[in-house]
PDB file of C-alpha atoms in Angstrom:
ATOM      1  CA  MET A   1      80.578 180.473 131.701  1.00  0.00           C
ATOM      2  CA  GLN A   2      78.313 180.530 128.617  1.00  0.00           C
ATOM      3  CA  LYS A   3      76.622 183.833 127.981  1.00  0.00           C
ATOM      4  CA  GLU A   4      72.812 183.725 127.927  1.00  0.00           C
ATOM      5  CA  SER A   5      71.385 184.227 124.424  1.00  0.00           C
ATOM      6  CA  ALA A   6      68.186 186.072 123.542  1.00  0.00           C
ATOM      7  CA  TRP A   7      66.589 182.664 122.922  1.00  0.00           C
ATOM      8  CA  ASP A   8      67.080 181.712 126.582  1.00  0.00           C
ATOM      9  CA  THR A   9      64.768 184.528 127.657  1.00  0.00           C
ATOM     10  CA  LEU A  10      61.798 183.196 125.645  1.00  0.00           C
ATOM     11  CA  GLY A  11      58.948 181.070 126.937  1.00  0.00           C
ATOM     12  CA  ASN A  12      57.802 177.814 125.332  1.00  0.00           C
ATOM     13  CA  GLU A  13      55.195 179.432 123.074  1.00  0.00           C
ATOM     14  CA  ASP A  14      57.651 181.944 121.628  1.00  0.00           C
ATOM     15  CA  LEU A  15      60.345 179.288 121.246  1.00  0.00           C
ATOM     16  CA  SER A  16      57.876 177.065 119.387  1.00  0.00           C
ATOM     17  CA  LYS A  17      56.980 179.933 117.048  1.00  0.00           C
ATOM     18  CA  LEU A  18      60.678 180.656 116.509  1.00  0.00           C
ATOM     19  CA  ALA A  19      61.346 177.005 115.630  1.00  0.00           C
ATOM     20  CA  MET A  20      58.545 177.032 113.012  1.00  0.00           C
ATOM     21  CA  ASP A  21      59.767 180.360 111.643  1.00  0.00           C
ATOM     22  CA  MET A  22      63.247 178.900 111.223  1.00  0.00           C
ATOM     23  CA  PHE A  23      61.863 175.946 109.249  1.00  0.00           C
ATOM     24  CA  HIS A  24      60.173 178.492 106.991  1.00  0.00           C
ATOM     25  CA  ARG A  25      63.426 180.424 106.550  1.00  0.00           C
ATOM     26  CA  MET A  26      65.210 177.188 105.671  1.00  0.00           C
ATOM     27  CA  MET A  27      62.662 176.379 102.945  1.00  0.00           C
ATOM     28  CA  VAL A  28      62.952 179.862 101.449  1.00  0.00           C
ATOM     29  CA  HIS A  29      66.756 179.721 101.611  1.00  0.00           C
ATOM     30  CA  HIS A  30      66.713 176.348  99.839  1.00  0.00           C
ATOM     31  CA  THR A  31      64.538 177.838  97.074  1.00  0.00           C
ATOM     32  CA  LEU A  32      66.710 180.937  96.731  1.00  0.00           C
ATOM     33  CA  TRP A  33      69.798 178.759  96.302  1.00  0.00           C
ATOM     34  CA  PHE A  34      68.081 176.875  93.496  1.00  0.00           C
ATOM     35  CA  MET A  35      66.917 180.080  91.796  1.00  0.00           C
ATOM     36  CA  GLU A  36      70.374 181.625  91.969  1.00  0.00           C
ATOM     37  CA  VAL A  37      72.141 178.541  90.587  1.00  0.00           C
ATOM     38  CA  GLN A  38      69.536 178.462  87.821  1.00  0.00           C
ATOM     39  CA  HIS A  39      70.180 182.148  87.099  1.00  0.00           C
ATOM     40  CA  GLN A  40      73.944 181.699  87.031  1.00  0.00           C
ATOM     41  CA  MET A  41      74.250 178.276  85.367  1.00  0.00           C
ATOM     42  CA  GLY A  42      70.932 177.408  83.740  1.00  0.00           C
ATOM     43  CA  ARG A  43      67.971 175.256  84.722  1.00  0.00           C
ATOM     44  CA  GLN A  44      69.431 171.861  83.838  1.00  0.00           C
ATOM     45  CA  GLU A  45      72.570 172.432  85.879  1.00  0.00           C
ATOM     46  CA  ALA A  46      70.493 173.775  88.772  1.00  0.00           C
ATOM     47  CA  LEU A  47      68.371 170.612  88.741  1.00  0.00           C
ATOM     48  CA  GLU A  48      71.442 168.399  88.713  1.00  0.00           C
ATOM     49  CA  VAL A  49      72.903 170.324  91.653  1.00  0.00           C
ATOM     50  CA  MET A  50      69.555 170.125  93.452  1.00  0.00           C
ATOM     51  CA  ASP A  51      69.538 166.352  93.022  1.00  0.00           C
ATOM     52  CA  THR A  52      72.860 166.179  94.874  1.00  0.00           C
ATOM     53  CA  VAL A  53      71.738 168.691  97.501  1.00  0.00           C
ATOM     54  CA  TYR A  54      68.398 166.967  98.119  1.00  0.00           C
ATOM     55  CA  ARG A  55      69.989 163.582  98.773  1.00  0.00           C
ATOM     56  CA  LYS A  56      72.633 164.908 101.155  1.00  0.00           C
ATOM     57  CA  SER A  57      70.465 167.499 102.875  1.00  0.00           C
ATOM     58  CA  PHE A  58      67.541 165.140 103.399  1.00  0.00           C
ATOM     59  CA  HIS A  59      69.793 162.539 105.011  1.00  0.00           C
ATOM     60  CA  THR A  60      71.466 165.108 107.285  1.00  0.00           C
ATOM     61  CA  GLN A  61      68.238 166.776 108.366  1.00  0.00           C
ATOM     62  CA  MET A  62      66.265 163.584 108.932  1.00  0.00           C
ATOM     63  CA  GLU A  63      69.108 162.073 110.941  1.00  0.00           C
ATOM     64  CA  ARG A  64      69.066 165.097 113.258  1.00  0.00           C
ATOM     65  CA  LEU A  65      65.269 165.252 113.493  1.00  0.00           C
ATOM     66  CA  SER A  66      64.943 161.517 114.101  1.00  0.00           C
ATOM     67  CA  LYS A  67      67.329 161.769 117.048  1.00  0.00           C
ATOM     68  CA  PHE A  68      65.473 164.786 118.445  1.00  0.00           C
ATOM     69  CA  PHE A  69      61.946 163.372 118.105  1.00  0.00           C
ATOM     70  CA  GLY A  70      62.974 159.802 118.869  1.00  0.00           C
ATOM     71  CA  PHE A  71      61.825 158.029 115.720  1.00  0.00           C
ATOM     72  CA  GLU A  72      63.710 155.534 113.565  1.00  0.00           C
ATOM     73  CA  MET A  73      64.492 155.782 109.862  1.00  0.00           C
ATOM     74  CA  GLU A  74      64.028 152.814 107.544  1.00  0.00           C
ATOM     75  CA  ASN A  75      65.215 152.886 103.901  1.00  0.00           C
ATOM     76  CA  GLY A  76      65.382 156.677 104.067  1.00  0.00           C
ATOM     77  CA  VAL A  77      61.797 157.024 105.323  1.00  0.00           C
ATOM     78  CA  PRO A  78      60.626 157.901 108.874  1.00  0.00           C
ATOM     79  CA  LYS A  79      59.376 154.637 110.382  1.00  0.00           C
ATOM     80  CA  PRO A  80      56.211 156.261 111.828  1.00  0.00           C
ATOM     81  CA  LEU A  81      55.115 156.979 108.247  1.00  0.00           C
ATOM     82  CA  LEU A  82      55.807 153.395 107.166  1.00  0.00           C
ATOM     83  CA  SER A  83      53.715 152.194 110.104  1.00  0.00           C
ATOM     84  CA  LEU A  84      50.631 154.162 109.062  1.00  0.00           C
ATOM     85  CA  PRO A  85      47.765 152.360 107.285  1.00  0.00           C
ATOM     86  CA  LYS A  86      47.662 152.968 103.545  1.00  0.00           C
ATOM     87  CA  GLU A  87      44.473 155.043 103.825  1.00  0.00           C
ATOM     88  CA  LYS A  88      46.172 157.414 106.292  1.00  0.00           C
ATOM     89  CA  LEU A  89      49.142 157.886 103.955  1.00  0.00           C
ATOM     90  CA  LEU A  90      46.756 158.662 101.101  1.00  0.00           C
ATOM     91  CA  GLU A  91      44.983 161.118 103.402  1.00  0.00           C
ATOM     92  CA  LEU A  92      48.334 162.765 104.219  1.00  0.00           C
ATOM     93  CA  ILE A  93      49.266 163.121 100.545  1.00  0.00           C
ATOM     94  CA  THR A  94      45.836 164.567  99.757  1.00  0.00           C
ATOM     95  CA  ALA A  95      46.170 167.048 102.634  1.00  0.00           C
ATOM     96  CA  ALA A  96      49.607 168.095 101.340  1.00  0.00           C
ATOM     97  CA  SER A  97      48.169 168.629  97.854  1.00  0.00           C
ATOM     98  CA  ILE A  98      45.281 170.726  99.204  1.00  0.00           C
ATOM     99  CA  ASN A  99      47.722 172.787 101.285  1.00  0.00           C
ATOM    100  CA  TRP A 100      49.837 173.365  98.169  1.00  0.00           C
ATOM    101  CA  LEU A 101      46.790 174.564  96.222  1.00  0.00           C
ATOM    102  CA  ALA A 102      45.609 176.751  99.105  1.00  0.00           C
ATOM    103  CA  ASN A 103      49.073 178.305  99.368  1.00  0.00           C
ATOM    104  CA  ASP A 104      49.011 179.043  95.640  1.00  0.00           C
ATOM    105  CA  GLY A 105      45.656 180.789  96.028  1.00  0.00           C
ATOM    106  CA  ILE A 106      46.808 182.780  99.044  1.00  0.00           C
ATOM    107  CA  TRP A 107      49.821 184.072  97.098  1.00  0.00           C
ATOM    108  CA  PHE A 108      47.584 184.999  94.149  1.00  0.00           C
ATOM    109  CA  GLN A 109      45.109 186.878  96.312  1.00  0.00           C
ATOM    110  CA  ALA A 110      47.834 188.665  98.279  1.00  0.00           C
ATOM    111  CA  VAL A 111      49.204 190.120  95.030  1.00  0.00           C
ATOM    112  CA  GLU A 112      45.739 190.713  93.565  1.00  0.00           C
ATOM    113  CA  PHE A 113      44.426 192.642  96.590  1.00  0.00           C
ATOM    114  CA  LYS A 114      47.498 194.865  96.687  1.00  0.00           C
ATOM    115  CA  HIS A 115      48.376 195.276  92.996  1.00  0.00           C
ATOM    116  CA  GLY A 116      45.343 194.120  91.003  1.00  0.00           C
ATOM    117  CA  MET A 117      44.351 191.147  88.842  1.00  0.00           C
ATOM    118  CA  PHE A 118      46.743 191.916  85.969  1.00  0.00           C
ATOM    119  CA  ASP A 119      49.852 191.764  88.147  1.00  0.00           C
ATOM    120  CA  ALA A 120      48.545 188.710  90.018  1.00  0.00           C
ATOM    121  CA  LYS A 121      48.045 186.825  86.736  1.00  0.00           C
ATOM    122  CA  ARG A 122      51.451 187.967  85.488  1.00  0.00           C
ATOM    123  CA  CYS A 123      53.148 186.665  88.632  1.00  0.00           C
ATOM    124  CA  ASN A 124      51.071 183.487  88.529  1.00  0.00           C
ATOM    125  CA  ASP A 125      52.000 182.683  84.929  1.00  0.00           C
ATOM    126  CA  SER A 126      55.689 183.381  85.572  1.00  0.00           C
ATOM    127  CA  CYS A 127      55.578 181.166  88.651  1.00  0.00           C
ATOM    128  CA  TRP A 128      54.151 178.297  86.589  1.00  0.00           C
ATOM    129  CA  ALA A 129      56.965 178.743  84.081  1.00  0.00           C
ATOM    130  CA  GLN A 130      59.337 177.860  86.938  1.00  0.00           C
ATOM    131  CA  PHE A 131      57.273 175.347  88.922  1.00  0.00           C
ATOM    132  CA  SER A 132      55.925 173.222  86.066  1.00  0.00           C
ATOM    133  CA  PRO A 133      59.315 172.013  84.721  1.00  0.00           C
ATOM    134  CA  PHE A 134      60.541 171.570  88.290  1.00  0.00           C
ATOM    135  CA  GLU A 135      57.532 169.405  89.134  1.00  0.00           C
ATOM    136  CA  ALA A 136      58.130 167.385  85.954  1.00  0.00           C
ATOM    137  CA  TRP A 137      61.744 166.841  87.024  1.00  0.00           C
ATOM    138  CA  SER A 138      60.615 165.869  90.529  1.00  0.00           C
ATOM    139  CA  VAL A 139      58.006 163.375  89.260  1.00  0.00           C
ATOM    140  CA  LYS A 140      60.428 161.986  86.671  1.00  0.00           C
ATOM    141  CA  ARG A 141      63.008 161.490  89.410  1.00  0.00           C
ATOM    142  CA  TYR A 142      60.489 159.851  91.768  1.00  0.00           C
ATOM    143  CA  LEU A 143      59.270 157.423  89.089  1.00  0.00           C
ATOM    144  CA  GLY A 144      62.737 156.710  87.729  1.00  0.00           C
ATOM    145  CA  LEU A 145      61.681 157.560  84.174  1.00  0.00           C
ATOM    146  CA  PRO A 146      64.320 157.491  81.406  1.00  0.00           C
ATOM    147  CA  GLU A 147      65.562 160.685  79.765  1.00  0.00           C
ATOM    148  CA  LYS A 148      63.033 160.483  76.915  1.00  0.00           C
ATOM    149  CA  PRO A 149      60.064 158.388  78.086  1.00  0.00           C
ATOM    150  CA  GLY A 150      57.681 159.614  75.353  1.00  0.00           C
ATOM    151  CA  LEU A 151      53.912 159.578  75.703  1.00  0.00           C
ATOM    152  CA  ALA A 152      53.953 156.549  78.010  1.00  0.00           C
ATOM    153  CA  GLY A 153      56.145 158.456  80.445  1.00  0.00           C
ATOM    154  CA  LEU A 154      53.996 161.579  80.194  1.00  0.00           C
ATOM    155  CA  LYS A 155      50.826 159.574  80.903  1.00  0.00           C
ATOM    156  CA  GLN A 156      52.447 158.162  84.016  1.00  0.00           C
ATOM    157  CA  ALA A 157      53.851 161.534  85.132  1.00  0.00           C
ATOM    158  CA  LEU A 158      50.500 163.357  84.779  1.00  0.00           C
ATOM    159  CA  GLN A 159      49.071 160.973  87.386  1.00  0.00           C
ATOM    160  CA  PHE A 160      51.676 162.016  89.973  1.00  0.00           C
ATOM    161  CA  ARG A 161      51.298 165.789  89.833  1.00  0.00           C
ATOM    162  CA  MET A 162      50.125 167.739  92.875  1.00  0.00           C
ATOM    163  CA  TYR A 163      46.761 168.135  91.132  1.00  0.00           C
ATOM    164  CA  ALA A 164      46.229 164.437  90.552  1.00  0.00           C
ATOM    165  CA  GLY A 165      44.747 163.492  93.909  1.00  0.00           C
ATOM    166  CA  ILE A 166      42.475 166.512  94.385  1.00  0.00           C
ATOM    167  CA  ASN A 167      41.118 167.038  90.849  1.00  0.00           C
ATOM    168  CA  GLU A 168      39.378 164.535  88.593  1.00  0.00           C
ATOM    169  CA  GLN A 169      41.262 163.990  85.343  1.00  0.00           C
ATOM    170  CA  SER A 170      41.332 161.518  82.478  1.00  0.00           C
ATOM    171  CA  ILE A 171      43.638 160.583  79.625  1.00  0.00           C
ATOM    172  CA  ILE A 172      42.326 159.502  76.233  1.00  0.00           C
ATOM    173  CA  GLU A 173      44.439 157.494  73.768  1.00  0.00           C
ATOM    174  CA  GLU A 174      43.738 159.511  70.633  1.00  0.00           C
ATOM    175  CA  SER A 175      46.256 157.945  68.221  1.00  0.00           C
ATOM    176  CA  PRO A 176      49.549 155.995  68.334  1.00  0.00           C
ATOM    177  CA  ASN A 177      51.447 159.263  68.799  1.00  0.00           C
ATOM    178  CA  SER A 178      48.963 161.500  70.648  1.00  0.00           C
ATOM    179  CA  ILE A 179      46.926 161.591  73.848  1.00  0.00           C
ATOM    180  CA  VAL A 180      44.297 164.004  75.152  1.00  0.00           C
ATOM    181  CA  PHE A 181      44.369 165.058  78.792  1.00  0.00           C
ATOM    182  CA  GLN A 182      41.109 166.345  80.297  1.00  0.00           C
ATOM    183  CA  MET A 183      40.631 168.105  83.622  1.00  0.00           C
ATOM    184  CA  ASN A 184      37.137 166.795  84.304  1.00  0.00           C
ATOM    185  CA  ASN A 185      36.670 168.382  87.703  1.00  0.00           C
ATOM    186  CA  CYS A 186      38.909 171.251  88.804  1.00  0.00           C
ATOM    187  CA  ARG A 187      38.797 172.066  92.516  1.00  0.00           C
ATOM    188  CA  VAL A 188      39.230 175.813  91.888  1.00  0.00           C
ATOM    189  CA  GLN A 189      36.718 176.103  89.043  1.00  0.00           C
ATOM    190  CA  SER A 190      34.142 173.895  90.770  1.00  0.00           C
ATOM    191  CA  ALA A 191      34.312 176.090  93.878  1.00  0.00           C
ATOM    192  CA  ARG A 192      33.679 179.162  91.720  1.00  0.00           C
ATOM    193  CA  LYS A 193      30.790 177.409  89.998  1.00  0.00           C
ATOM    194  CA  ARG A 194      29.172 176.602  93.370  1.00  0.00           C
ATOM    195  CA  ARG A 195      29.361 180.302  94.276  1.00  0.00           C
ATOM    196  CA  GLY A 196      27.720 181.287  90.971  1.00  0.00           C
ATOM    197  CA  LEU A 197      30.928 182.804  89.558  1.00  0.00           C
ATOM    198  CA  GLU A 198      32.228 182.519  86.018  1.00  0.00           C
ATOM    199  CA  ASP A 199      35.232 180.302  85.276  1.00  0.00           C
ATOM    200  CA  TYR A 200      38.573 181.755  86.291  1.00  0.00           C
ATOM    201  CA  PRO A 201      40.394 182.554  82.999  1.00  0.00           C
ATOM    202  CA  CYS A 202      43.390 180.257  83.550  1.00  0.00           C
ATOM    203  CA  LYS A 203      44.362 179.717  79.903  1.00  0.00           C
ATOM    204  CA  SER A 204      47.367 182.063  80.048  1.00  0.00           C
ATOM    205  CA  ALA A 205      48.798 179.989  82.910  1.00  0.00           C
ATOM    206  CA  GLY A 206      47.902 176.709  81.203  1.00  0.00           C
ATOM    207  CA  LEU A 207      49.723 177.741  78.028  1.00  0.00           C
ATOM    208  CA  VAL A 208      52.843 177.991  80.174  1.00  0.00           C
ATOM    209  CA  GLU A 209      52.192 175.124  82.580  1.00  0.00           C
ATOM    210  CA  TYR A 210      51.329 172.231  80.269  1.00  0.00           C
ATOM    211  CA  PRO A 211      53.899 172.745  77.472  1.00  0.00           C
ATOM    212  CA  GLN A 212      56.651 173.288  80.074  1.00  0.00           C
ATOM    213  CA  PHE A 213      55.671 170.128  81.940  1.00  0.00           C
ATOM    214  CA  ALA A 214      55.533 168.003  78.792  1.00  0.00           C
ATOM    215  CA  LYS A 215      58.856 169.319  77.419  1.00  0.00           C
ATOM    216  CA  ALA A 216      60.556 168.612  80.743  1.00  0.00           C
ATOM    217  CA  ILE A 217      59.304 165.024  80.607  1.00  0.00           C
ATOM    218  CA  ASP A 218      60.391 164.562  76.980  1.00  0.00           C
ATOM    219  CA  PRO A 219      61.726 167.336  74.698  1.00  0.00           C
ATOM    220  CA  GLY A 220      59.999 165.678  71.725  1.00  0.00           C
ATOM    221  CA  LEU A 221      56.499 166.283  73.113  1.00  0.00           C
ATOM    222  CA  LYS A 222      54.335 169.053  71.660  1.00  0.00           C
ATOM    223  CA  THR A 223      51.317 170.563  73.435  1.00  0.00           C
ATOM    224  CA  GLU A 224      48.086 171.934  71.955  1.00  0.00           C
ATOM    225  CA  CYS A 225      45.307 173.588  73.925  1.00  0.00           C
ATOM    226  CA  ILE A 226      41.921 172.126  72.943  1.00  0.00           C
ATOM    227  CA  GLY A 227      40.101 174.428  75.327  1.00  0.00           C
ATOM    228  CA  CYS A 228      40.687 176.252  78.609  1.00  0.00           C
ATOM    229  CA  PRO A 229      38.776 179.077  80.347  1.00  0.00           C
ATOM    230  CA  PRO A 230      37.856 181.668  79.229  1.00  0.00           C
ATOM    231  CA  ASP A 231      37.199 179.340  76.249  1.00  0.00           C
ATOM    232  CA  ALA A 232      33.756 177.740  76.150  1.00  0.00           C
ATOM    233  CA  HIS A 233      33.910 174.089  77.194  1.00  0.00           C
ATOM    234  CA  PRO A 234      31.545 171.119  77.585  1.00  0.00           C
ATOM    235  CA  ASP A 235      30.231 170.086  81.005  1.00  0.00           C
ATOM    236  CA  GLU A 236      32.500 167.027  81.127  1.00  0.00           C
ATOM    237  CA  TRP A 237      35.751 169.019  81.355  1.00  0.00           C
ATOM    238  CA  PHE A 238      37.089 172.438  82.281  1.00  0.00           C
ATOM    239  CA  CYS A 239      40.249 172.245  80.173  1.00  0.00           C
ATOM    240  CA  ALA A 240      41.693 169.764  77.689  1.00  0.00           C
ATOM    241  CA  TRP A 241      45.159 169.422  76.163  1.00  0.00           C
ATOM    242  CA  ARG A 242      46.557 167.355  73.314  1.00  0.00           C
ATOM    243  CA  PHE A 243      50.096 165.988  73.619  1.00  0.00           C
ATOM    244  CA  THR A 244      51.841 164.702  70.495  1.00  0.00           C
ATOM    245  CA  LEU A 245      55.218 163.090  70.071  1.00  0.00           C
ATOM    246  CA  ASP A 246      56.975 164.922  67.240  1.00  0.00           C
ATOM    247  CA  GLU A 247      57.049 162.949  63.967  1.00  0.00           C
ATOM    248  CA  GLU A 248      60.773 163.660  63.533  1.00  0.00           C
ATOM    249  CA  VAL A 249      61.449 162.207  66.974  1.00  0.00           C
ATOM    250  CA  LEU A 250      59.442 159.104  66.087  1.00  0.00           C
ATOM    251  CA  LYS A 251      61.467 158.640  62.875  1.00  0.00           C
ATOM    252  CA  GLN A 252      64.708 158.894  64.812  1.00  0.00           C
ATOM    253  CA  GLU A 253      63.536 156.215  67.265  1.00  0.00           C
ATOM    254  CA  VAL A 254      62.608 153.722  64.534  1.00  0.00           C
TER     255      VAL A 254
END
């Protein structure tokens, strides 16, 4: 006779909360594995291991969830998603991006309210040093970009970041070996502007975020900050960045 577990004593509401809490634990555990492999073996090896883990884990988990919830999988994608109209899928991706940004802000404020602005910015900048190259790897993997896709690859990748669907941005072809990226409307800064607040001074994070992203797309890319708060900037953009493909890299490719 099977012994009753503590779970058996819970009602539906508590069991539902426990299920959601376990999904959260799984996400954190997944992240901790990545961070530890990165610590022990370096970022590149950790990303290669993650690629293997993601493929196997996704298949295993979706197979189990599809059986539980009664939906089919088609080409590795839940069929209910494939059946949605395009506008609903775009709405879903936008909602995910907004949730990501909101989560980022909640983390920042939680540290700020307890430890102050300095420590919040320090944690924020360090977080970007980890997330930005990971996001570049993720986008590069999704798009199937080659190892060194140059400026063409960077232009494509910048349009698939989490920011891309919730901020307004533009890319200017400056020269054969340089582009300028402008954040024309930033969701965070625009919200502050509506409340009569000064720009959030995000330059310290940007100086980590953008160079790390570009280097992860192509090691030959160099990044220059044209302007980013607290820098003064024109009305048409909040921050702007110049990306250049190194001359030595260009010579090697000729």
